[in-house]
Amino acid sequence: DTGSTFATAARAVLTAMEQNELPLAEPDQLCLALGDRLGRMMGASSGVLLSIFFTATGTELGRKAALPQALATGLERMQSYGGAKPGDRTMIDALAPAIAALGTGGLKAAAAEAHAGAVRTAAMQKAGAGRASYVNAQNLTGVQDPGATAVALALAAAV
């Protein structure tokens, strides 16, 4: 389910890039466009949450916030609406440490922290939010959260 949802989103973004529909030179407008596109094309709760994340990030960038701060605001807004926090075994377990690392270590450090965060979810025996919250500990143990893994893979691709 998560794989097909994120694949749909990736295809939509790649198509928009190929057709020059994304304002790549304007980070605030790019984030707003991604928020809009993901909200319309991605579906599921991940699409809504990532739409909130990118829209809030773009708004903050438009207010001249630095990228790490704008991303932190996007994460804060996503958490406010979605209710998940680090340790709940969601994409936030990869996204939060990546954003924290971006400000001090750049994109490579952010990708490494996202990967480490995704790996940590495999040891979490209880999910505090998302679809995994309906799955028993037996079936969670040893399996990375798919949303956290998708975030880590996206950042690795960006590097």
mmCIF file of C-alpha atoms in Angstrom:
data_model
loop_
_atom_site.group_PDB
_atom_site.id
_atom_site.type_symbol
_atom_site.label_atom_id
_atom_site.label_comp_id
_atom_site.label_asym_id
_atom_site.label_seq_id
_atom_site.Cartn_x
_atom_site.Cartn_y
_atom_site.Cartn_z
ATOM 1 C CA ASP A 1 0.000 0.000 0.000
ATOM 2 C CA THR A 2 2.675 2.526 0.993
ATOM 3 C CA GLY A 3 4.858 1.523 -1.924
ATOM 4 C CA SER A 4 2.151 2.149 -4.507
ATOM 5 C CA THR A 5 1.168 5.427 -2.812
ATOM 6 C CA PHE A 6 4.739 6.770 -2.832
ATOM 7 C CA ALA A 7 5.344 5.433 -6.360
ATOM 8 C CA THR A 8 2.293 7.343 -7.594
ATOM 9 C CA ALA A 9 3.642 10.488 -5.967
ATOM 10 C CA ALA A 10 7.112 9.984 -7.428
ATOM 11 C CA ARG A 11 5.719 9.482 -10.925
ATOM 12 C CA ALA A 12 3.583 12.623 -10.592
ATOM 13 C CA VAL A 13 6.580 14.704 -9.515
ATOM 14 C CA LEU A 14 8.831 13.264 -12.235
ATOM 15 C CA THR A 15 6.197 13.947 -14.883
ATOM 16 C CA ALA A 16 5.806 17.515 -13.643
ATOM 17 C CA MET A 17 9.591 17.970 -13.803
ATOM 18 C CA GLU A 18 9.792 16.543 -17.331
ATOM 19 C CA GLN A 19 7.028 18.909 -18.448
ATOM 20 C CA ASN A 20 8.677 21.910 -16.754
ATOM 21 C CA GLU A 21 5.669 22.392 -14.488
ATOM 22 C CA LEU A 22 7.657 22.870 -11.288
ATOM 23 C CA PRO A 23 9.345 26.179 -10.377
ATOM 24 C CA LEU A 24 12.688 24.556 -9.524
ATOM 25 C CA ALA A 25 14.526 27.888 -9.188
ATOM 26 C CA GLU A 26 12.100 29.215 -6.547
ATOM 27 C CA PRO A 27 12.222 27.036 -3.417
ATOM 28 C CA ASP A 28 9.130 28.543 -1.792
ATOM 29 C CA GLN A 29 7.031 28.129 -4.934
ATOM 30 C CA LEU A 30 8.454 24.662 -5.520
ATOM 31 C CA CYS A 31 7.361 23.532 -2.051
ATOM 32 C CA LEU A 32 3.918 25.040 -2.537
ATOM 33 C CA ALA A 33 3.599 23.292 -5.916
ATOM 34 C CA LEU A 34 4.730 19.979 -4.384
ATOM 35 C CA GLY A 35 2.224 20.397 -1.572
ATOM 36 C CA ASP A 36 -0.559 20.971 -4.078
ATOM 37 C CA ARG A 37 0.480 18.118 -6.376
ATOM 38 C CA LEU A 38 0.966 15.584 -3.574
ATOM 39 C CA GLY A 39 -2.341 16.533 -2.005
ATOM 40 C CA ARG A 40 -4.115 15.898 -5.294
ATOM 41 C CA MET A 41 -2.143 12.975 -6.720
ATOM 42 C CA MET A 42 -0.734 10.927 -3.874
ATOM 43 C CA GLY A 43 -3.791 9.894 -1.966
ATOM 44 C CA ALA A 44 -3.996 8.195 1.433
ATOM 45 C CA SER A 45 -3.009 9.912 4.646
ATOM 46 C CA SER A 46 0.606 10.184 3.449
ATOM 47 C CA GLY A 47 -0.484 12.451 0.609
ATOM 48 C CA VAL A 48 -2.401 14.740 2.943
ATOM 49 C CA LEU A 49 0.420 14.837 5.489
ATOM 50 C CA LEU A 50 3.107 15.529 2.901
ATOM 51 C CA SER A 51 0.885 18.189 1.363
ATOM 52 C CA ILE A 52 0.668 19.877 4.766
ATOM 53 C CA PHE A 53 4.437 19.514 5.212
ATOM 54 C CA PHE A 54 5.397 21.039 1.853
ATOM 55 C CA THR A 55 2.758 23.780 1.978
ATOM 56 C CA ALA A 56 3.898 24.920 5.426
ATOM 57 C CA THR A 57 7.545 24.717 4.339
ATOM 58 C CA GLY A 58 6.847 26.781 1.215
ATOM 59 C CA THR A 59 4.932 29.369 3.211
ATOM 60 C CA GLU A 60 7.839 29.761 5.635
ATOM 61 C CA LEU A 61 10.347 30.008 2.795
ATOM 62 C CA GLY A 62 8.170 32.746 1.297
ATOM 63 C CA ARG A 63 8.531 34.566 4.623
ATOM 64 C CA LYS A 64 12.310 34.353 4.125
ATOM 65 C CA ALA A 65 12.949 31.622 6.699
ATOM 66 C CA ALA A 66 16.106 29.576 6.211
ATOM 67 C CA LEU A 67 15.499 26.127 4.720
ATOM 68 C CA PRO A 68 16.157 24.120 7.916
ATOM 69 C CA GLN A 69 13.766 26.322 9.883
ATOM 70 C CA ALA A 70 11.131 26.191 7.144
ATOM 71 C CA LEU A 71 11.361 22.392 7.044
ATOM 72 C CA ALA A 72 11.110 22.245 10.839
ATOM 73 C CA THR A 73 7.951 24.337 10.646
ATOM 74 C CA GLY A 74 6.571 21.993 7.978
ATOM 75 C CA LEU A 75 7.312 19.022 10.227
ATOM 76 C CA GLU A 76 5.718 20.746 13.198
ATOM 77 C CA ARG A 77 2.568 21.437 11.173
ATOM 78 C CA MET A 78 2.459 17.850 9.900
ATOM 79 C CA GLN A 79 2.750 16.560 13.452
ATOM 80 C CA SER A 80 0.070 18.962 14.649
ATOM 81 C CA TYR A 81 -2.464 17.735 12.097
ATOM 82 C CA GLY A 82 -1.399 14.083 11.951
ATOM 83 C CA GLY A 83 -0.770 13.550 15.637
ATOM 84 C CA ALA A 84 2.373 11.412 15.251
ATOM 85 C CA LYS A 85 5.699 12.176 16.874
ATOM 86 C CA PRO A 86 9.178 10.638 16.757
ATOM 87 C CA GLY A 87 9.046 7.126 18.181
ATOM 88 C CA ASP A 88 5.543 6.428 16.843
ATOM 89 C CA ARG A 89 6.961 4.316 13.976
ATOM 90 C CA THR A 90 5.981 6.586 11.090
ATOM 91 C CA MET A 91 7.713 8.595 8.380
ATOM 92 C CA ILE A 92 8.436 11.178 11.081
ATOM 93 C CA ASP A 93 11.042 8.808 12.528
ATOM 94 C CA ALA A 94 13.122 9.405 9.387
ATOM 95 C CA LEU A 95 12.033 12.962 8.622
ATOM 96 C CA ALA A 96 12.686 14.543 12.035
ATOM 97 C CA PRO A 97 16.333 13.472 12.383
ATOM 98 C CA ALA A 98 16.963 14.328 8.726
ATOM 99 C CA ILE A 99 15.707 17.874 9.204
ATOM 100 C CA ALA A 100 17.738 18.252 12.382
ATOM 101 C CA ALA A 101 20.886 17.089 10.567
ATOM 102 C CA LEU A 102 20.312 19.248 7.494
ATOM 103 C CA GLY A 103 21.039 22.468 9.356
ATOM 104 C CA THR A 104 24.446 21.355 10.544
ATOM 105 C CA GLY A 105 25.598 18.667 8.137
ATOM 106 C CA GLY A 106 23.919 19.259 4.797
ATOM 107 C CA LEU A 107 22.034 16.879 2.524
ATOM 108 C CA LYS A 108 24.354 13.878 2.937
ATOM 109 C CA ALA A 109 24.044 14.050 6.719
ATOM 110 C CA ALA A 110 20.273 14.444 6.429
ATOM 111 C CA ALA A 111 20.051 11.356 4.211
ATOM 112 C CA ALA A 112 22.225 9.361 6.616
ATOM 113 C CA GLU A 113 20.035 10.370 9.578
ATOM 114 C CA ALA A 114 16.866 9.524 7.651
ATOM 115 C CA HIS A 115 18.288 6.090 6.882
ATOM 116 C CA ALA A 116 19.264 5.558 10.530
ATOM 117 C CA GLY A 117 15.789 6.678 11.634
ATOM 118 C CA ALA A 118 14.118 4.261 9.246
ATOM 119 C CA VAL A 119 16.345 1.417 10.435
ATOM 120 C CA ARG A 120 15.451 2.204 14.066
ATOM 121 C CA THR A 121 11.759 1.646 13.305
ATOM 122 C CA ALA A 122 12.450 -2.067 12.764
ATOM 123 C CA ALA A 123 13.124 -2.423 16.501
ATOM 124 C CA MET A 124 9.926 -0.604 17.496
ATOM 125 C CA GLN A 125 7.371 -3.156 18.614
ATOM 126 C CA LYS A 126 4.453 -0.761 18.794
ATOM 127 C CA ALA A 127 3.285 1.918 16.417
ATOM 128 C CA GLY A 128 1.708 4.970 17.970
ATOM 129 C CA ALA A 129 0.110 6.205 14.745
ATOM 130 C CA GLY A 130 -0.572 5.265 11.149
ATOM 131 C CA ARG A 131 -1.676 1.957 9.722
ATOM 132 C CA ALA A 132 1.020 0.085 11.584
ATOM 133 C CA SER A 133 -0.795 0.931 14.819
ATOM 134 C CA TYR A 134 -3.260 -1.817 13.877
ATOM 135 C CA VAL A 135 -0.526 -4.438 13.486
ATOM 136 C CA ASN A 136 0.655 -6.601 16.377
ATOM 137 C CA ALA A 137 4.225 -6.479 17.709
ATOM 138 C CA GLN A 138 5.048 -9.905 16.253
ATOM 139 C CA ASN A 139 4.510 -8.620 12.737
ATOM 140 C CA LEU A 140 6.273 -5.298 13.297
ATOM 141 C CA THR A 141 9.508 -6.561 14.820
ATOM 142 C CA GLY A 142 12.353 -6.580 12.332
ATOM 143 C CA VAL A 143 10.410 -4.705 9.644
ATOM 144 C CA GLN A 144 11.157 -1.072 8.888
ATOM 145 C CA ASP A 145 8.237 1.313 8.734
ATOM 146 C CA PRO A 146 7.409 1.781 5.045
ATOM 147 C CA GLY A 147 6.828 5.537 5.317
ATOM 148 C CA ALA A 148 10.124 6.084 7.123
ATOM 149 C CA THR A 149 11.845 3.917 4.536
ATOM 150 C CA ALA A 150 10.297 5.928 1.691
ATOM 151 C CA VAL A 151 11.538 9.188 3.225
ATOM 152 C CA ALA A 152 15.036 7.719 3.613
ATOM 153 C CA LEU A 153 15.060 6.488 0.008
ATOM 154 C CA ALA A 154 13.875 9.857 -1.301
ATOM 155 C CA LEU A 155 16.676 11.675 0.542
ATOM 156 C CA ALA A 156 19.236 9.110 -0.628
ATOM 157 C CA ALA A 157 18.088 9.743 -4.206
ATOM 158 C CA ALA A 158 18.397 13.498 -3.665
ATOM 159 C CA VAL A 159 22.027 13.054 -2.612
#
